[in-house]
Coordinates of C-alpha atoms in Angstrom, one line a residue:
M1 CA 20.5 48.0 8.0
Q2 CA 21.3 47.5 11.7
R3 CA 18.5 47.9 14.3
V4 CA 17.4 46.3 17.6
I5 CA 15.2 43.4 16.5
G6 CA 12.2 43.5 18.8
P7 CA 8.4 44.2 18.8
T8 CA 9.0 47.8 18.1
L9 CA 10.9 47.1 14.9
L10 CA 8.3 44.5 13.8
A11 CA 5.6 47.1 14.0
N12 CA 7.7 49.7 12.3
S13 CA 7.6 50.4 8.5
E14 CA 11.3 49.6 8.3
S15 CA 10.6 45.9 8.6
Q16 CA 7.7 45.8 6.1
P17 CA 8.0 43.9 2.8
K18 CA 9.5 45.6 -0.3
R19 CA 10.0 44.6 -3.9
K20 CA 13.2 42.8 -3.1
P21 CA 14.2 40.7 0.0
F22 CA 16.4 42.4 2.5
E23 CA 17.9 41.7 6.0
I24 CA 18.1 43.6 9.2
Y25 CA 21.0 42.9 11.5
D26 CA 20.5 43.0 15.3
S27 CA 22.6 45.7 17.1
R28 CA 22.6 43.7 20.3
L29 CA 23.8 40.3 19.1
S30 CA 26.1 39.9 16.1
G31 CA 24.8 37.2 13.8
F32 CA 21.2 37.6 14.7
T33 CA 19.3 38.6 11.5
L34 CA 15.7 39.3 10.4
R35 CA 15.1 38.5 6.8
V36 CA 12.0 40.0 5.1
Q37 CA 10.7 38.5 1.9
P38 CA 8.5 40.4 -0.7
S39 CA 5.7 37.9 0.0
G40 CA 5.5 39.2 3.6
V41 CA 7.3 36.3 5.3
R42 CA 9.7 37.5 8.0
S43 CA 12.1 34.9 9.5
Y44 CA 14.8 35.0 12.1
Y45 CA 18.3 33.6 11.2
A46 CA 21.5 32.9 12.9
R47 CA 24.5 33.7 10.7
F48 CA 28.0 32.3 11.3
G49 CA 31.1 31.3 9.4
R50 CA 31.3 32.1 5.7
N51 CA 27.8 32.6 4.3
R52 CA 26.3 30.0 6.6
R53 CA 22.9 30.5 8.3
I54 CA 20.2 28.6 10.1
A55 CA 16.6 29.4 10.3
L56 CA 15.3 30.0 13.8
G57 CA 11.6 30.5 13.1
H58 CA 9.0 32.9 11.7
T59 CA 7.9 36.1 13.3
G60 CA 4.5 34.7 13.9
S61 CA 5.7 31.5 15.6
I62 CA 8.3 32.8 18.1
E63 CA 9.0 36.1 19.8
P64 CA 12.1 38.2 19.0
D65 CA 13.7 37.5 22.4
E66 CA 13.2 33.8 22.1
A67 CA 14.7 33.9 18.6
R68 CA 17.7 35.8 20.0
E69 CA 18.2 33.2 22.7
R70 CA 18.2 30.4 20.1
C71 CA 20.7 32.4 18.1
Q72 CA 23.0 32.6 21.1
I73 CA 22.8 28.8 21.5
V74 CA 23.6 28.3 17.8
L75 CA 26.6 30.7 18.0
G76 CA 27.8 29.0 21.2
N77 CA 27.7 25.6 19.6
V78 CA 29.7 26.8 16.7
A79 CA 32.3 28.4 18.9
H80 CA 32.7 25.1 20.9
G81 CA 32.8 22.9 17.8
R82 CA 29.4 21.3 18.4
H83 CA 26.6 21.0 15.9
P84 CA 24.8 24.3 15.5
L85 CA 21.5 22.9 16.5
H86 CA 22.7 21.0 19.6
G87 CA 20.5 21.6 22.5
L88 CA 17.6 23.3 20.6
G89 CA 14.0 22.0 20.5
G90 CA 12.8 22.9 24.0
T91 CA 13.4 19.3 25.4
D92 CA 16.1 17.2 26.6
G93 CA 15.6 14.7 23.8
I94 CA 17.9 14.8 20.8
T95 CA 16.8 16.8 17.8
L96 CA 16.4 15.6 14.3
G97 CA 19.2 17.8 13.1
V98 CA 21.7 16.7 15.8
F99 CA 20.9 13.0 15.2
I100 CA 21.4 13.4 11.4
A101 CA 24.7 15.2 11.9
N102 CA 26.1 13.1 14.6
T103 CA 24.8 9.6 13.9
F104 CA 22.9 9.1 10.7
T105 CA 25.5 10.9 8.4
T106 CA 28.3 8.6 9.6
W107 CA 26.1 5.5 9.1
V108 CA 24.8 6.4 5.7
Q109 CA 28.2 7.3 4.3
A110 CA 29.6 3.9 5.5
S111 CA 26.6 1.8 4.5
R112 CA 25.2 3.6 1.5
P113 CA 28.2 5.4 0.0
R114 CA 26.8 5.7 -3.5
T115 CA 23.6 7.4 -2.4
A116 CA 24.7 9.1 0.8
A117 CA 25.1 12.6 -0.6
D118 CA 21.7 12.4 -2.4
T119 CA 20.0 11.1 0.8
L120 CA 21.4 13.9 3.0
E121 CA 20.5 16.5 0.4
K122 CA 17.0 15.3 0.2
L123 CA 16.5 15.3 3.9
Y124 CA 17.7 18.9 4.2
R125 CA 15.6 20.0 1.3
H126 CA 12.3 18.5 2.6
F127 CA 12.7 18.4 6.4
R128 CA 15.2 21.1 7.3
T129 CA 12.5 23.0 9.2
W130 CA 12.1 20.0 11.5
Y131 CA 15.9 19.9 12.3
P132 CA 15.6 22.1 15.5
E133 CA 12.9 19.9 17.0
P134 CA 13.2 16.7 19.0
L135 CA 12.8 13.4 17.4
T136 CA 9.7 12.8 19.5
A137 CA 8.0 15.8 17.9
I138 CA 7.8 13.8 14.6
T139 CA 4.5 12.1 15.0
V140 CA 2.3 10.1 12.7
E141 CA -0.2 13.0 12.4
R142 CA 2.6 15.4 11.5
V143 CA 4.1 13.1 8.8
E144 CA 0.6 12.5 7.5
A145 CA -0.1 16.2 7.2
W146 CA 3.2 16.6 5.3
K147 CA 2.2 13.9 2.9
V148 CA -1.2 15.4 2.3
R149 CA 0.3 18.8 1.7
C150 CA 2.8 17.4 -0.9
L151 CA 0.0 15.5 -2.8
N152 CA -2.2 18.6 -2.8
E153 CA 0.6 20.6 -4.3
G154 CA 0.6 18.2 -7.2
R155 CA 3.7 16.2 -6.5
N156 CA 4.0 12.7 -7.9
P157 CA 2.9 10.0 -5.5
V158 CA 5.9 7.9 -6.3
T159 CA 8.2 10.9 -5.4
V160 CA 6.3 11.4 -2.1
V161 CA 6.7 7.7 -1.2
R162 CA 10.4 7.8 -1.9
D163 CA 10.8 10.9 0.3
L164 CA 8.9 9.2 3.1
Y165 CA 11.2 6.2 2.9
T166 CA 14.2 8.6 3.1
L167 CA 12.8 10.1 6.4
S168 CA 11.9 6.6 7.6
S169 CA 15.5 5.5 7.2
V170 CA 16.6 8.2 9.7
L171 CA 13.9 7.3 12.2
R172 CA 14.6 3.6 11.8
R173 CA 18.2 4.3 12.8
A174 CA 17.0 6.4 15.7
V175 CA 14.9 3.4 16.9
K176 CA 17.9 1.1 16.8
A177 CA 20.0 3.7 18.6
G178 CA 17.4 3.9 21.4
E179 CA 16.4 7.5 20.7
L180 CA 12.9 6.6 19.7
T181 CA 10.5 3.8 20.7
E182 CA 9.0 3.4 17.2
N183 CA 9.2 4.7 13.7
P184 CA 6.1 6.8 13.1
V185 CA 6.5 6.6 9.3
R186 CA 5.6 2.9 9.4
R187 CA 2.0 3.8 10.5
V188 CA 1.5 6.5 7.8
D189 CA -0.8 5.5 5.0
K190 CA 1.4 5.4 1.8
P191 CA -0.1 6.9 -1.4
R192 CA -1.3 4.3 -3.9
V193 CA 1.1 4.1 -6.8
D194 CA 0.9 2.1 -10.0
R195 CA 3.8 -0.4 -9.8
R196 CA 3.0 -2.0 -13.1
G197 CA 2.8 1.1 -15.3
K198 CA 3.4 1.2 -19.0
V199 CA 6.8 0.0 -19.9
R200 CA 8.6 2.0 -22.7
F201 CA 10.5 -0.2 -25.1
L202 CA 11.3 0.0 -28.8
D203 CA 9.1 -1.4 -31.5
Q204 CA 10.7 -3.0 -34.5
A205 CA 10.7 0.2 -36.6
E206 CA 12.2 2.3 -33.8
E207 CA 15.0 -0.3 -33.1
T208 CA 15.8 -0.3 -36.8
R209 CA 16.0 3.5 -36.9
L210 CA 18.2 3.5 -33.8
R211 CA 20.6 1.0 -35.3
Q212 CA 20.8 2.9 -38.6
A213 CA 21.4 6.2 -36.7
L214 CA 24.3 4.6 -34.8
K215 CA 25.7 3.1 -37.9
A216 CA 25.5 6.5 -39.8
R217 CA 27.1 8.3 -36.9
D218 CA 30.0 5.8 -36.8
E219 CA 30.6 6.2 -40.5
E220 CA 30.7 10.0 -40.2
M221 CA 33.2 9.9 -37.4
R222 CA 35.4 7.4 -39.3
S223 CA 35.3 9.7 -42.3
R224 CA 36.3 12.7 -40.3
R225 CA 39.1 10.7 -38.7
N226 CA 40.4 9.6 -42.1
T227 CA 40.3 13.2 -43.3
A228 CA 42.1 14.5 -40.3
N229 CA 44.8 11.8 -40.6
N230 CA 45.4 12.7 -44.3
Q231 CA 46.0 16.3 -43.3
R232 CA 48.3 15.2 -40.5
Q233 CA 50.2 13.0 -43.0
T234 CA 50.8 15.9 -45.4
Q235 CA 51.9 18.1 -42.5
H236 CA 54.2 15.3 -41.1
E237 CA 52.3 15.3 -37.8
Q238 CA 51.6 12.3 -35.6
M239 CA 48.6 10.2 -36.8
L240 CA 45.5 9.7 -34.7
P241 CA 44.4 6.1 -33.9
P242 CA 42.2 4.8 -36.7
L243 CA 38.5 4.1 -36.0
T244 CA 38.3 0.6 -37.4
H245 CA 34.9 -0.5 -36.2
F246 CA 33.1 2.2 -34.2
G247 CA 33.2 6.0 -34.0
D248 CA 33.5 5.9 -30.2
H249 CA 32.1 4.1 -27.2
L250 CA 28.4 5.0 -27.8
T251 CA 27.5 2.3 -30.3
P252 CA 29.1 -0.7 -28.4
A253 CA 27.6 0.6 -25.1
V254 CA 24.1 0.9 -26.6
L255 CA 24.2 -2.6 -28.2
L256 CA 25.6 -4.1 -25.1
S257 CA 22.8 -2.6 -23.0
M258 CA 20.2 -3.8 -25.5
N259 CA 21.5 -7.4 -25.2
T260 CA 22.3 -7.6 -21.5
G261 CA 19.9 -5.2 -19.7
L262 CA 22.7 -3.6 -17.7
R263 CA 22.1 -0.4 -15.9
R264 CA 24.0 2.7 -17.1
G265 CA 26.1 2.7 -13.9
E266 CA 26.9 -1.0 -14.4
V267 CA 28.0 -0.3 -18.0
V268 CA 30.2 2.6 -17.0
K269 CA 31.9 0.6 -14.3
L270 CA 32.3 -2.6 -16.3
R271 CA 35.8 -3.9 -16.4
W272 CA 37.4 -6.2 -19.0
E273 CA 38.3 -8.7 -16.3
S274 CA 34.6 -9.2 -15.7
V275 CA 34.0 -10.3 -19.3
D276 CA 34.6 -14.0 -20.0
F277 CA 34.7 -14.5 -23.8
N278 CA 35.4 -18.2 -23.6
H279 CA 32.2 -19.0 -21.7
Q280 CA 30.3 -16.0 -23.1
L281 CA 29.6 -14.7 -19.6
L282 CA 29.6 -11.2 -18.1
T283 CA 29.8 -10.7 -14.3
V284 CA 28.4 -7.6 -12.6
E285 CA 30.4 -7.2 -9.4
G286 CA 28.5 -6.6 -6.2
P287 CA 29.9 -3.2 -5.4
N288 CA 28.8 -2.0 -8.9
A289 CA 25.3 -3.4 -8.7
K290 CA 22.3 -1.5 -7.3
N291 CA 21.4 -4.2 -4.7
R292 CA 25.1 -5.0 -4.0
Q293 CA 24.6 -8.5 -5.2
T294 CA 26.9 -10.1 -7.8
R295 CA 25.1 -11.6 -10.8
H296 CA 26.2 -13.3 -14.0
V297 CA 24.7 -12.4 -17.4
A298 CA 25.0 -14.7 -20.4
L299 CA 26.2 -13.0 -23.6
N300 CA 24.5 -13.6 -26.9
E301 CA 26.4 -13.6 -30.2
E302 CA 25.8 -9.9 -30.9
A303 CA 27.1 -8.9 -27.5
V304 CA 30.2 -11.0 -27.8
S305 CA 30.9 -9.7 -31.3
V306 CA 30.5 -6.1 -30.2
L307 CA 32.8 -6.5 -27.2
R308 CA 35.5 -8.3 -29.2
L309 CA 35.4 -5.5 -31.9
W310 CA 35.5 -2.8 -29.2
R311 CA 38.4 -4.4 -27.4
E312 CA 40.3 -4.6 -30.6
Q313 CA 39.7 -0.9 -31.3
S314 CA 39.9 0.7 -27.9
T315 CA 43.1 1.3 -26.0
T316 CA 44.1 -1.2 -23.3
G317 CA 42.5 0.0 -20.1
V318 CA 40.9 -1.4 -17.0
R319 CA 37.4 -0.4 -17.8
V320 CA 35.5 -1.4 -20.9
F321 CA 34.3 2.1 -21.6
G322 CA 36.7 4.9 -20.5
V323 CA 34.0 7.4 -19.5
T324 CA 32.9 8.6 -16.0
T325 CA 29.8 10.7 -16.6
G326 CA 27.8 8.5 -18.9
F327 CA 26.6 9.0 -22.5
Q328 CA 23.8 11.6 -22.1
S329 CA 24.9 14.2 -24.6
A330 CA 25.7 11.8 -27.5
W331 CA 22.7 9.7 -26.6
E332 CA 20.2 12.5 -27.0
K333 CA 21.6 13.4 -30.4
V334 CA 21.3 9.9 -31.6
L335 CA 17.7 9.7 -30.4
K336 CA 16.9 12.9 -32.2
R337 CA 18.5 11.6 -35.4
A338 CA 16.5 8.3 -35.1
R339 CA 13.3 10.2 -34.5
I340 CA 12.7 8.5 -31.2
S341 CA 11.0 10.5 -28.4
K342 CA 10.4 9.8 -24.7
F343 CA 13.1 7.1 -24.5
R344 CA 15.7 7.2 -21.7
W345 CA 18.9 5.2 -21.5
H346 CA 17.3 3.1 -18.7
D347 CA 14.6 2.1 -21.2
L348 CA 17.2 0.0 -23.0
R349 CA 16.9 -2.2 -19.9
H350 CA 13.2 -2.4 -20.3
H351 CA 13.7 -3.2 -24.0
F352 CA 15.9 -6.1 -23.2
A353 CA 13.4 -7.5 -20.7
S354 CA 10.4 -6.9 -23.0
R355 CA 12.0 -8.8 -25.8
L356 CA 12.8 -11.8 -23.6
V357 CA 9.2 -12.0 -22.3
Q358 CA 7.8 -11.7 -25.8
K359 CA 10.0 -14.7 -26.8
G360 CA 8.4 -16.7 -24.0
V361 CA 11.2 -16.6 -21.4
P362 CA 9.9 -17.2 -17.9
L363 CA 9.6 -14.1 -15.6
N364 CA 11.8 -15.7 -13.0
T365 CA 14.6 -16.0 -15.6
V366 CA 14.1 -12.4 -16.6
R367 CA 14.3 -11.5 -12.9
D368 CA 17.6 -13.3 -12.5
L369 CA 19.1 -11.6 -15.6
L370 CA 18.0 -8.1 -14.5
G371 CA 19.2 -8.6 -11.0
H372 CA 15.8 -7.9 -9.3
G373 CA 15.4 -8.9 -5.7
S374 CA 12.0 -10.5 -6.2
V375 CA 9.9 -11.6 -9.2
G376 CA 7.4 -8.8 -8.3
M377 CA 9.8 -6.3 -9.8
S378 CA 9.6 -8.2 -13.1
L379 CA 5.8 -8.5 -13.2
R380 CA 5.6 -5.2 -15.0
Y381 CA 6.6 -7.2 -18.1
A382 CA 4.0 -9.9 -17.7
H383 CA 1.5 -8.3 -20.0
L384 CA 4.0 -8.6 -22.9
A385 CA 3.6 -12.4 -22.9
P386 CA 0.1 -12.5 -24.4
D387 CA 0.2 -16.2 -25.6
Q388 CA -0.2 -17.6 -22.1
R389 CA -3.1 -15.3 -21.3
R390 CA -4.7 -16.0 -24.6
E391 CA -4.4 -19.7 -24.1
A392 CA -6.0 -19.3 -20.6
V393 CA -9.1 -17.4 -21.8
S394 CA -9.4 -19.6 -24.9
K395 CA -10.4 -22.4 -22.6
L396 CA -13.7 -20.7 -22.1
N397 CA -14.5 -21.5 -25.7
E398 CA -14.3 -25.2 -25.2
R399 CA -17.6 -27.1 -25.3
P400 CA -18.4 -30.5 -23.6
L401 CA -18.4 -33.6 -25.8
L402 CA -21.7 -35.0 -27.0
T403 CA -23.5 -37.1 -24.3
L404 CA -24.6 -40.5 -25.3
T405 CA -27.5 -41.8 -23.3
M406 CA -28.3 -45.6 -23.0
R407 CA -31.4 -46.9 -21.4
L408 CA -30.8 -50.3 -19.9
Q409 CA -33.1 -52.7 -17.9
W410 CA -32.1 -53.0 -14.3
E411 CA -32.5 -56.8 -14.6
G412 CA -29.8 -56.9 -17.2
L413 CA -27.0 -56.9 -14.6
P414 CA -24.3 -58.2 -17.0
A415 CA -24.8 -55.2 -19.2
V416 CA -24.7 -52.9 -16.2
R417 CA -21.5 -54.4 -14.9
A418 CA -19.8 -53.7 -18.2
Y419 CA -19.9 -49.9 -17.6
R420 CA -18.9 -47.6 -14.9
V421 CA -22.0 -45.9 -13.5
D422 CA -22.1 -43.0 -11.1
S423 CA -25.2 -44.0 -9.2
I424 CA -25.6 -40.6 -7.4
V425 CA -25.8 -38.7 -10.6
V426 CA -28.1 -41.2 -12.1
R427 CA -30.4 -41.1 -9.1
E428 CA -30.5 -37.3 -9.0
E429 CA -31.2 -37.0 -12.7
A430 CA -33.8 -39.7 -12.6
E431 CA -35.5 -38.2 -9.7
L432 CA -35.7 -34.8 -11.4
A433 CA -37.2 -36.4 -14.4
G434 CA -39.8 -38.3 -12.4
Q435 CA -38.6 -41.6 -13.6
I436 CA -37.9 -43.3 -10.3
P437 CA -39.3 -43.0 -6.8
L438 CA -37.3 -41.4 -4.1
F439 CA -36.8 -44.5 -2.1
G440 CA -37.6 -47.2 -4.6
N441 CA -35.6 -49.5 -6.8
P442 CA -35.4 -48.1 -10.3
S443 CA -36.2 -50.3 -13.2
V444 CA -34.5 -48.1 -15.7
L445 CA -31.0 -46.5 -15.6
E446 CA -29.5 -43.9 -17.8
L447 CA -25.8 -44.4 -18.5
R448 CA -23.7 -41.4 -19.6
L449 CA -20.6 -42.6 -21.6

């Protein structure tokens, strides 16, 4: 439908909501569009390129002529190769969208390449309506209102905090670039979150079932491989490599994670050159670590044995596990087979740390093995070391030793000199008992041994 988008059209029945969303195209300016939702929300859009559009505002917030002027600015920016939102916002200050496109995107892709795409997507998903507005319009009160609205909608406080930190990273760069005087997110009250929540790890029965499920899976895969090779032999076809120890990469990856606490990304990117069998040491390279810090993890006997067997079976390659997407599909099937619920791959890392703490390993050592930046990250496992806490509270059960009281004559100085007497305590106790005057010389002393 093509009409002149103006006050007359907005009052006309043609622009009223219907069962399905629809759009009305402006006959004066190509690309200027009014979109009507079944809920009654009517918004102005600027369309350009191939299926690209930018929201200009709602009908209740701006007038049609103002929206048309904004659309002209957007289309002009696109025609001249500028960012579509360049110059919008009603102020000379740079807008949030322009700063993200021209400055922040370049910085985050260079400094945070692994999470850059997720950061930019999150910014657009939560704050795209703020893109046409200047950075100075993002105030403490506005961010606070956004936070309250998200919490009232039932969003997890941890998720809200993470989204606030994502916005804060943009505004922090704007402060360093001289576009803002301060970062308003820093003065927003953050939701209270439980940073020491319940840690999911396997009990002894669950770990036994998981190991049995992995073993049964490997035996089935080896049996199928042997059957397939027998058929190939009878048909004079090329034989498949035998599965000597494991069915595939899943079992060695799980056992390695249980004994080293590596993250899934660290396991996927692990290279054979980072494994030192002689010194039983595994090195997590800085570029593959979450905090970009290289760390060294000692390997126990099971981890060394698993890696040796897997290297003997797997083909010679650079990476230990020749996968790029992880182990999610096979992992879920094994958990179902082992009758284990609500257990993620990352919980293998918690299982590793929990077992160490239960064995009495200090938290600082656990922190070093896990690669945490501070011991505070490892405090979530502190409750798993009950012996130390039990010993602390057991001290309340201790009772003082039996007191032996001796009454000696003051004149017997040799006897008094033979013992160490706290005269202050003796004076106070004697005074309370009414045995000696306040300023007199006592004739009797009580000696506590």
